[in-house]
Each structure stands twice: as structure tokens, then as C-alpha cells.
mmCIF file of C-alpha atoms in Angstrom:
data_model
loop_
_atom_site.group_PDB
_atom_site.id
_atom_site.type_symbol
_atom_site.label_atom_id
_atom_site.label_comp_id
_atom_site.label_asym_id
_atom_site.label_seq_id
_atom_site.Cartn_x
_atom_site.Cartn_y
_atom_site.Cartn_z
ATOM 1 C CA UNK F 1 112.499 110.828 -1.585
ATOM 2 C CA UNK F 2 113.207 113.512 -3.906
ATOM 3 C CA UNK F 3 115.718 115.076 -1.078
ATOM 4 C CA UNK F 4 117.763 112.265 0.058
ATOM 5 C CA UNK F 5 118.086 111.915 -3.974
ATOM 6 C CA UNK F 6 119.543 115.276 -4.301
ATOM 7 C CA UNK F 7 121.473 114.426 -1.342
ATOM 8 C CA UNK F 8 122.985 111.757 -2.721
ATOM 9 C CA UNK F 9 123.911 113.601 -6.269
ATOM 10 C CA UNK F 10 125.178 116.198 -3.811
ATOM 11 C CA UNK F 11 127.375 113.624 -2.296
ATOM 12 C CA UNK F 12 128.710 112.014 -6.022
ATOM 13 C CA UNK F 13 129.547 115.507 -7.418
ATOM 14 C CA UNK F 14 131.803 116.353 -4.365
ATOM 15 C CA UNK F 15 133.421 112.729 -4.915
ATOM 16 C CA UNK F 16 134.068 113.087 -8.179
ATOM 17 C CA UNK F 17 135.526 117.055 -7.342
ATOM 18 C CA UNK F 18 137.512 115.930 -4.717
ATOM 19 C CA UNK F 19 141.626 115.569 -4.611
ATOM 20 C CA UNK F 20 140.765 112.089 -3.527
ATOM 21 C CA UNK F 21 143.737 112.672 -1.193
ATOM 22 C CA UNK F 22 142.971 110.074 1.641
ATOM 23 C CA UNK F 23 140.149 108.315 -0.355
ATOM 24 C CA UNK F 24 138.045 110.973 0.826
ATOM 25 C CA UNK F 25 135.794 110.571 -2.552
ATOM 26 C CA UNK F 26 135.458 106.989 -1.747
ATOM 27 C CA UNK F 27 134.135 107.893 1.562
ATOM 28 C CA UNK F 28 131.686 110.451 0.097
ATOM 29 C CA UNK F 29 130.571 107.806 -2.124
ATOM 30 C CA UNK F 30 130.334 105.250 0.190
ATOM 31 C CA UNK F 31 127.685 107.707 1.662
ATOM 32 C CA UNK F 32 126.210 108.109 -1.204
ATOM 33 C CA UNK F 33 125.533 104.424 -1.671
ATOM 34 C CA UNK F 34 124.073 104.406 1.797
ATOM 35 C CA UNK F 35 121.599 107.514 1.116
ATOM 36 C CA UNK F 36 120.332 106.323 -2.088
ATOM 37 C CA UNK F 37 120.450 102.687 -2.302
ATOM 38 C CA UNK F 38 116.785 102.552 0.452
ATOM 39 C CA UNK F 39 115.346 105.553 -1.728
ATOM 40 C CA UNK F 40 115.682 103.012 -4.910
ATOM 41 C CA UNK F 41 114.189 100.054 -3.070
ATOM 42 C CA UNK F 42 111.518 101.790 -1.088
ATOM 43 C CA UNK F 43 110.606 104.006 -4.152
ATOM 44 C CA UNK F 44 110.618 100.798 -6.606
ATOM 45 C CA UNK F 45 108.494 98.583 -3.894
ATOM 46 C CA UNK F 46 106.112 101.143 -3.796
ATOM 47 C CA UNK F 47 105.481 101.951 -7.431
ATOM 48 C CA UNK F 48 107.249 105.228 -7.412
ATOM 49 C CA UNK F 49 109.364 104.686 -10.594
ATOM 50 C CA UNK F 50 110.602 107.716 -11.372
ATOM 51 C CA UNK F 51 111.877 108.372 -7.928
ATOM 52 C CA UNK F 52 113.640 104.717 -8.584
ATOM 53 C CA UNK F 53 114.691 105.825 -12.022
ATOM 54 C CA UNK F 54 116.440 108.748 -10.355
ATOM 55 C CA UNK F 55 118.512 107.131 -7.401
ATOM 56 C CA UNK F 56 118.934 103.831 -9.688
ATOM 57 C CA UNK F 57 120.968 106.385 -12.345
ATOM 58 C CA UNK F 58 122.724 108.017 -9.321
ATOM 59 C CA UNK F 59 123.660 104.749 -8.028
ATOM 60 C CA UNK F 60 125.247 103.537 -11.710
ATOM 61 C CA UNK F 61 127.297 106.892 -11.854
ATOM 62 C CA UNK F 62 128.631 106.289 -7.900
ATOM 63 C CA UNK F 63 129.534 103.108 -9.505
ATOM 64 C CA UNK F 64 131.476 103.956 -12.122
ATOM 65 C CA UNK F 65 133.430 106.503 -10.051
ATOM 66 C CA UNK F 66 134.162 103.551 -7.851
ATOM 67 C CA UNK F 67 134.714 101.367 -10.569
ATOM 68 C CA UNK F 68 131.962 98.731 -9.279
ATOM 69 C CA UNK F 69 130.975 95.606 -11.233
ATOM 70 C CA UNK F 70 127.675 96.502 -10.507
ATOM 71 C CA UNK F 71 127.328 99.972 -12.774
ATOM 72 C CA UNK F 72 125.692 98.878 -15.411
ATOM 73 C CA UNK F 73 123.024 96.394 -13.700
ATOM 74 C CA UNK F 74 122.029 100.044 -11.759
ATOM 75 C CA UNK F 75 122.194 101.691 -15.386
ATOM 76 C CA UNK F 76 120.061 98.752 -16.244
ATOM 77 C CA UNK F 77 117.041 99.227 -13.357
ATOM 78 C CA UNK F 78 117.197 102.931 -14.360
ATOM 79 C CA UNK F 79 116.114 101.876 -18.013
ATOM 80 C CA UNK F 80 113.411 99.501 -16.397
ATOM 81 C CA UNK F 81 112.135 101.961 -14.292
ATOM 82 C CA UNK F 82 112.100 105.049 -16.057
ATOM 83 C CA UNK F 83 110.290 102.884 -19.197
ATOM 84 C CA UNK F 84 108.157 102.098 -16.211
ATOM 85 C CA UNK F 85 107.602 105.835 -14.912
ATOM 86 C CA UNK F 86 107.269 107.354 -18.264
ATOM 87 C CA UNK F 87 109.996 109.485 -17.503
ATOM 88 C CA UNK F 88 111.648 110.385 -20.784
ATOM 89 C CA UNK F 89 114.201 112.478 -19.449
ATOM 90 C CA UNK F 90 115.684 109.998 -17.079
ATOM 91 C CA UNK F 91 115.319 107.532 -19.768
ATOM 92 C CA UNK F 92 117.614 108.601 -22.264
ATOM 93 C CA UNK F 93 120.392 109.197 -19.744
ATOM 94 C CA UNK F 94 119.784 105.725 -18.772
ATOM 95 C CA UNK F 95 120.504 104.595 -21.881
ATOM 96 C CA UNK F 96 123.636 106.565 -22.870
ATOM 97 C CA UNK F 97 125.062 105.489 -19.396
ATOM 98 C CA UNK F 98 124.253 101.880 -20.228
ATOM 99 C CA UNK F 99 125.809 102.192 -23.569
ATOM 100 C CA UNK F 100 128.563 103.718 -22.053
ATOM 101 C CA UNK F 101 128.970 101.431 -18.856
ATOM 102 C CA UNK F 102 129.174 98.463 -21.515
ATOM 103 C CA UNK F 103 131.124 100.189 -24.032
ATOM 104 C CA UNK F 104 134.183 100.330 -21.507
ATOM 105 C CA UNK F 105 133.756 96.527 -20.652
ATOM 106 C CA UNK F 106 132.992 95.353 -24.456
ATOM 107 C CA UNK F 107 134.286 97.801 -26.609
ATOM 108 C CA UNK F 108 131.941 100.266 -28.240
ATOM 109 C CA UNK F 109 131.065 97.967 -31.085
ATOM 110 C CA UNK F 110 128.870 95.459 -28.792
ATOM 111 C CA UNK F 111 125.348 95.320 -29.964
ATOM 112 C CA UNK F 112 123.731 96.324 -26.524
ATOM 113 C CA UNK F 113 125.745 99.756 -27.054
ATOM 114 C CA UNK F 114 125.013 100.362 -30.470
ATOM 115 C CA UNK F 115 120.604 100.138 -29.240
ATOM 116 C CA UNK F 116 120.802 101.630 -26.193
ATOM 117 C CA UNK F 117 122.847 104.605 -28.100
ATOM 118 C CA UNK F 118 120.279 104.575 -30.605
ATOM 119 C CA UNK F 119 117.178 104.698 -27.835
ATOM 120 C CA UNK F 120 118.878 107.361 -26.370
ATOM 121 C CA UNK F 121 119.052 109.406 -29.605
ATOM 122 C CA UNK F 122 115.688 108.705 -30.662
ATOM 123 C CA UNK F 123 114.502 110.573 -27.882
ATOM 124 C CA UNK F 124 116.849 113.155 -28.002
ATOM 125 C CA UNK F 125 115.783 113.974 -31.163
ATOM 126 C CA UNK F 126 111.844 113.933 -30.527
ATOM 127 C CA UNK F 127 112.326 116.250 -27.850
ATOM 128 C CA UNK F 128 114.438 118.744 -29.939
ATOM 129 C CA UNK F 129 111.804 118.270 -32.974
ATOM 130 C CA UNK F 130 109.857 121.450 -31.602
ATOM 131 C CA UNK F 131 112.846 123.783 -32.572
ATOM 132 C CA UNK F 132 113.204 125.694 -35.583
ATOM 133 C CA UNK F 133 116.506 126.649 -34.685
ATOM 134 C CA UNK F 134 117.678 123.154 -32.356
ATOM 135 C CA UNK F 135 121.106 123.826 -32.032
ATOM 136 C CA UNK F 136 120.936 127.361 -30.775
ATOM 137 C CA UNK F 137 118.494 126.286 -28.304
ATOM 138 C CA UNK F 138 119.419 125.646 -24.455
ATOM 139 C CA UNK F 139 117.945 122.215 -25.094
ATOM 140 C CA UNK F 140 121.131 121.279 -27.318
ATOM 141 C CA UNK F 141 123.397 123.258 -24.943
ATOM 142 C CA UNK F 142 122.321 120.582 -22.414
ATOM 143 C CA UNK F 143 122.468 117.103 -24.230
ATOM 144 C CA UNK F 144 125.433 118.448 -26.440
ATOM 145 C CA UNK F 145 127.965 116.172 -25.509
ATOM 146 C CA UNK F 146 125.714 113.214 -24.268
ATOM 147 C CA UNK F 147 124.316 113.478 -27.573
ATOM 148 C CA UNK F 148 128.047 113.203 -29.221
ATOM 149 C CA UNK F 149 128.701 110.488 -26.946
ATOM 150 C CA UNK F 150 126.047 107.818 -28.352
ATOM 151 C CA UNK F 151 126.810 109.642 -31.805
ATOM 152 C CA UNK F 152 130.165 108.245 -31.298
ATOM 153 C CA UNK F 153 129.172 104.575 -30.313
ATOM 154 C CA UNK F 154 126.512 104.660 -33.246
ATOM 155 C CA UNK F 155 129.863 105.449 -35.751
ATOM 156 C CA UNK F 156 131.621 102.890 -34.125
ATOM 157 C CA UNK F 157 128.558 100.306 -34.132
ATOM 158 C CA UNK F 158 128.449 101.393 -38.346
ATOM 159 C CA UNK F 159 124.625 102.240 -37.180
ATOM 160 C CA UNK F 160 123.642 105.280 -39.737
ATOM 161 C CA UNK F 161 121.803 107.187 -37.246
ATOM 162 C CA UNK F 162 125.194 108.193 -36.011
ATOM 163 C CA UNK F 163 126.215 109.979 -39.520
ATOM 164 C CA UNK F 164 122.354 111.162 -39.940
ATOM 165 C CA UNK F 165 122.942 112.772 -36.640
ATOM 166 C CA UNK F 166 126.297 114.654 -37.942
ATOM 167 C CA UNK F 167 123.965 115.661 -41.067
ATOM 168 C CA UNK F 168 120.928 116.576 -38.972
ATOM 169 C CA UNK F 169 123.469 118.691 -36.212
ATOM 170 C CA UNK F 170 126.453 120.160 -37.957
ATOM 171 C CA UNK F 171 127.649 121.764 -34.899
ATOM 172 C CA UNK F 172 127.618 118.342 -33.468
ATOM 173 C CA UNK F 173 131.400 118.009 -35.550
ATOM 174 C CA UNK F 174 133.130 120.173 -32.800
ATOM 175 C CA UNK F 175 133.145 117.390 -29.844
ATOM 176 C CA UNK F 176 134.815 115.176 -32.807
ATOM 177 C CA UNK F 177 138.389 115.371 -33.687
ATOM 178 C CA UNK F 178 137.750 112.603 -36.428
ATOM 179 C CA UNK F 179 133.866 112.554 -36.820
ATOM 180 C CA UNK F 180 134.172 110.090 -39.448
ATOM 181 C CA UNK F 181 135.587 107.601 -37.175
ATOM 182 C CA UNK F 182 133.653 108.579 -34.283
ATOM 183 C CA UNK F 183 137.155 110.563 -32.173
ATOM 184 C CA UNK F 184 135.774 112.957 -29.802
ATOM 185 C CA UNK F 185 138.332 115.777 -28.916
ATOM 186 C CA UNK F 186 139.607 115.209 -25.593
ATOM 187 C CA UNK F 187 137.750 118.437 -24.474
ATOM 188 C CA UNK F 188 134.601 117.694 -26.658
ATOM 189 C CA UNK F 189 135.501 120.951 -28.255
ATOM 190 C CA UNK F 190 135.302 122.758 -25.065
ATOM 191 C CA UNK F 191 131.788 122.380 -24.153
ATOM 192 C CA UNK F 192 131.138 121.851 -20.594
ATOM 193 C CA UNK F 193 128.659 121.241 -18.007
ATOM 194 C CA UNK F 194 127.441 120.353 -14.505
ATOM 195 C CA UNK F 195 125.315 117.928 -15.888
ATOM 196 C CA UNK F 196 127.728 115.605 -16.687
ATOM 197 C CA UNK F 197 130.644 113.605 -15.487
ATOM 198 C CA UNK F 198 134.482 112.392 -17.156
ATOM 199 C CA UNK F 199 135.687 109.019 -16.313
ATOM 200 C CA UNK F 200 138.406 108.214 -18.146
ATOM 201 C CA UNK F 201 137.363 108.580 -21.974
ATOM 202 C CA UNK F 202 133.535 108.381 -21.461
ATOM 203 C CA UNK F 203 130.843 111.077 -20.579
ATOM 204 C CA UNK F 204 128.543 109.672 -17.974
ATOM 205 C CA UNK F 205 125.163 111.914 -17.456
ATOM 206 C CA UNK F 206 124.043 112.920 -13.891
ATOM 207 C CA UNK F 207 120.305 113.177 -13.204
#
């Protein structure tokens, strides 16, 4: 299971690298779909949940790249099965790509964005509890921008975890161009990764 995931997440970061001269990406993705869609169903019918969690999250981001009504319902099993699998780090991407899924179809001030945003940083911030130092750490290198993601729907959503987060983060301020109004920069001041993945305006988080 956990190689015809990574084949799949293989498959979605080519897609979304591609020219997509000859909707080549869509093909890739297509592929994708067909690699991961059985692992999800076989994995949830057999009470492998985080196995489900995984492809289910792959599956959201392959649709989003294909713009596919059906993103956030895969977002959506990821939440239900990670909860399910006691997988926290699968469950707080699931969440920000929720929030995020909805965000571009309701706007970011819809309710379900502003508490999946604020699940997602609840966990974020119990696993970064441990640091003395948490924004040097790797750990922050990692959720950086995921993390200034939800901060930004929490701002919009007038939810004060999103300004306790500025307070609690300072650093956090350099993805935002307006952090009172909850404006990333469109390079989230720079920071990059492989971890995630730009679709239009919105940071979507690969397993």
C-alpha cells in the first residue's frame, strides 16, 4: 500500500512540474487517480486508516490540480480517516487542505474554514510545544507556510488564534505582506518546499 501511495505522490508532483504542454499533467494525474483511488478503498475496507488517510489526501491534491468537484469530499475522508488512524500528522494537513479546498469555493470567511484552520493549528502547535527555540527548529521550517496559510483564514474568519499565532511566531510575519489583514506575500516571503503545492493563491500540503 505504502508504495503504490508513493507512486501516486510521485505521479502528482510530476503533474503539477510539468509544462502541461499536451495535457501531459492531466494524463499523469489521470494515473494517479487510477493508482491511488483502490489503495484508499482497499486500505479503508480493511481498517487500515492511515494508509486511507494517505491516498485519500493525495487524491484531494490530484483534485485540485485538476480542478475536480470532488477535492474537498477526498480532503474530507482524509479528516475521517486520519481521526480514525490516530495519525496526527496526516491530520492536520487534512484539515488545512479542507480549509483551503472550501476557502476557494466559499470565500475564506465560511465557518467550516475558519475550524478546520483552527484544528489544524491546534495541532501544529502541540507538536511544536517541545521546543525551546520553535521557530529555529526544522519542525517550523516544515509547516512554515501551511501554518501561515490557516493563520491567514483564522484573520480572515476574525478567529483570535490567528493573531495569537502572529504573537506566539513572530517570524510567522514574513509569509504576510499585510499580517493584519491576513495578505500573504505572493512568495510567502521566499520560503519554499517540496512538501507543498501552489494552486492559484492557496498552499495545498502533500503527504
Amino acid at each position: 500500500m505504502l508504495f503504490r501511495s508513493n507512486l501516486g505522490m510521485t505521479g502528482i508532483l510530476l503533474a503539477y512540474r510539468s509544462t502541461r504542454k499536451n495535457g501531459q499533467h492531466r494524463q499523469m494525474l489521470k494515473v494517479a487517480f487510477s493508482i491511488l483511488e483502490p489503495v484508499f478503498r482497499r486500505s479503508y475496507a480493511l481498517g487500515r486508516f492511515p494508509d486511507a488517510a494517505a491516498a485519500a489526501l493525495l487524491l484531494g491534491i490530484a483534485g485540485a490540480l485538476t480542478e475536480r468537484q470532488d477535492e474537498s469530499a477526498w480532503f474530507a475522508q482524509a479528516v475521517a480517516a486520519a481521526t480514525r488512524g490516530g495519525q496526527a500528522e496526516t491530520l492536520w494537513r487534512a484539515h488545512i487542505n479542507l480549509a483551503t479546498s472550501i476557502a476557494r469555493r466559499d470565500g475564506a470567511e465560511s465557518p467550516r474554514v475558519r475550524d478546520h484552520s483552527h484544528a489544524a493549528v491546534e495541532i501544529l502547535n502541540d507538536t511544536m510545544a517541545g521546543y525551546s527555540e520553535p521557530e529555529r527548529s526544522a519542525r517550523f521550517a516544515l509547516v512554515r507556510v501551511p501554518l501561515a496559510q490557516a493563520t491567514r483564514f483564522l484573520i480572515a474568519s476574525r478567529d483570535g488564534l490567528g493573531e495569537e499565532n502572529l504573537a506566539r511566531y513572530p517570524s510567522l510575519r514574513e509569509c504576510f505582506s499585510d499580517a493584519r489583514r491576513g495578505t500573504l506575500r505572493d512568495d510567502r516571503g521566499g520560503y519554499e518546499s517540496h512538501e507543498w503545492v501552489r494552486i492559484a493563491s492557496y498552499d495545498y500540503v502533500i503527504y
